[in-house]
Steps between C-alpha positions, in 0.01 A plus 500: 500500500743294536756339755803324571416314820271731621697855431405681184687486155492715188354369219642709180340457151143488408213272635391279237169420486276224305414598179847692414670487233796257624844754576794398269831443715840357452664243696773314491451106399866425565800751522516556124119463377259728594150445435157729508126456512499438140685141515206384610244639302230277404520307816334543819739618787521393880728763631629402866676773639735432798758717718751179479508172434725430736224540783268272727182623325645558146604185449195355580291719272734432165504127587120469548478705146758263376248213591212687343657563169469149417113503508465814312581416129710627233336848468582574798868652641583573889729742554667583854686796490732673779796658551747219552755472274487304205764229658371509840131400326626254316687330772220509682291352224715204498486418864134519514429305197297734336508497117145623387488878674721726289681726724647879370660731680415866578830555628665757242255778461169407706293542203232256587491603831433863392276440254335274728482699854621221690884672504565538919651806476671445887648157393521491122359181478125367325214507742342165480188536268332263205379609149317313235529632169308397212594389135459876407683593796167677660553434884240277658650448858633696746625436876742693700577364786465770761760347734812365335556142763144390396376238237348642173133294385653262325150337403302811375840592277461164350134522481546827291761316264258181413217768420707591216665222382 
């Protein structure tokens, strides 16, 4: 179940679970290029999902992935997806100095939040959740946060990442 400070949200899509077959989607890098799951094949995937960066708790989750990314060699991609739009991410990029997270945006047709089940059906946004995708795109970590305010675990995500690299 999950929850938006404390009152239940709607979770539409599928759970994914480890050991699936990684979901294709389609997101939006910038306004005019859209990317899918198979941009990154052959590298390993850190998927941060976030409602918005523009929030107390986002922020600090892409910036501390930012700092990770670093540490995690060239096989290795993060990706923090939400439903900002392309400009607003960017900005916000900027201001925050981050430069090694690659953020898309699931903003035109929700695809990866569909595909996904982390779509909040009440609010249209991502719930806040982590995947780690392998080389052959074979999921290897999940977490969905059950309440949307709180921290994901930052250390077993990255844990599950160095396994593979």
């Amino acid at each position: 179940m999950a929850t938006f400070k404390g009152n239940p949200i709607t979770l539409v899509g599928p759970q994914i679970k480890v050991g699936d077959k990684a979901p294709n989607f389609t997101v939006n890098k910038n306004l005019l290029q859209e990317v899918s799951l198979a941009d990154y094949a052959g590298k390993i995937k850190l998927i941060s999902v976030v409602p918005s960066l523009d929030t107390g708790v986002c922020d600090q989750q892409t910036r501390r992935f930012n700092e990770e990314a670093a540490k995690l060699g060239d096989n290795v991609v993060i990706l923090t997806i939400s439903v900002d739009l392309p400009f607003a991410q960017a900005r916000w990029c900027g201001a925050a100095g981050v430069d090694k997270v690659e953020t898309l945006s699931d903003y035109k047709n929700r695809s990866f939040g569909q595909a996904y089940g982390v779509l909040i059906q009440e609010f249209q946004l991502l719930m806040r959740s982590i995947f780690v995708v392998d080389a052959d795109d074979t999921v290897r970590y999940v977490e969905y946060v059950g309440e949307m305010t709180e921290h994901p675990n930052y250390e077993a995500a990255i844990e599950a990442v160095k396994a593979l690299a």
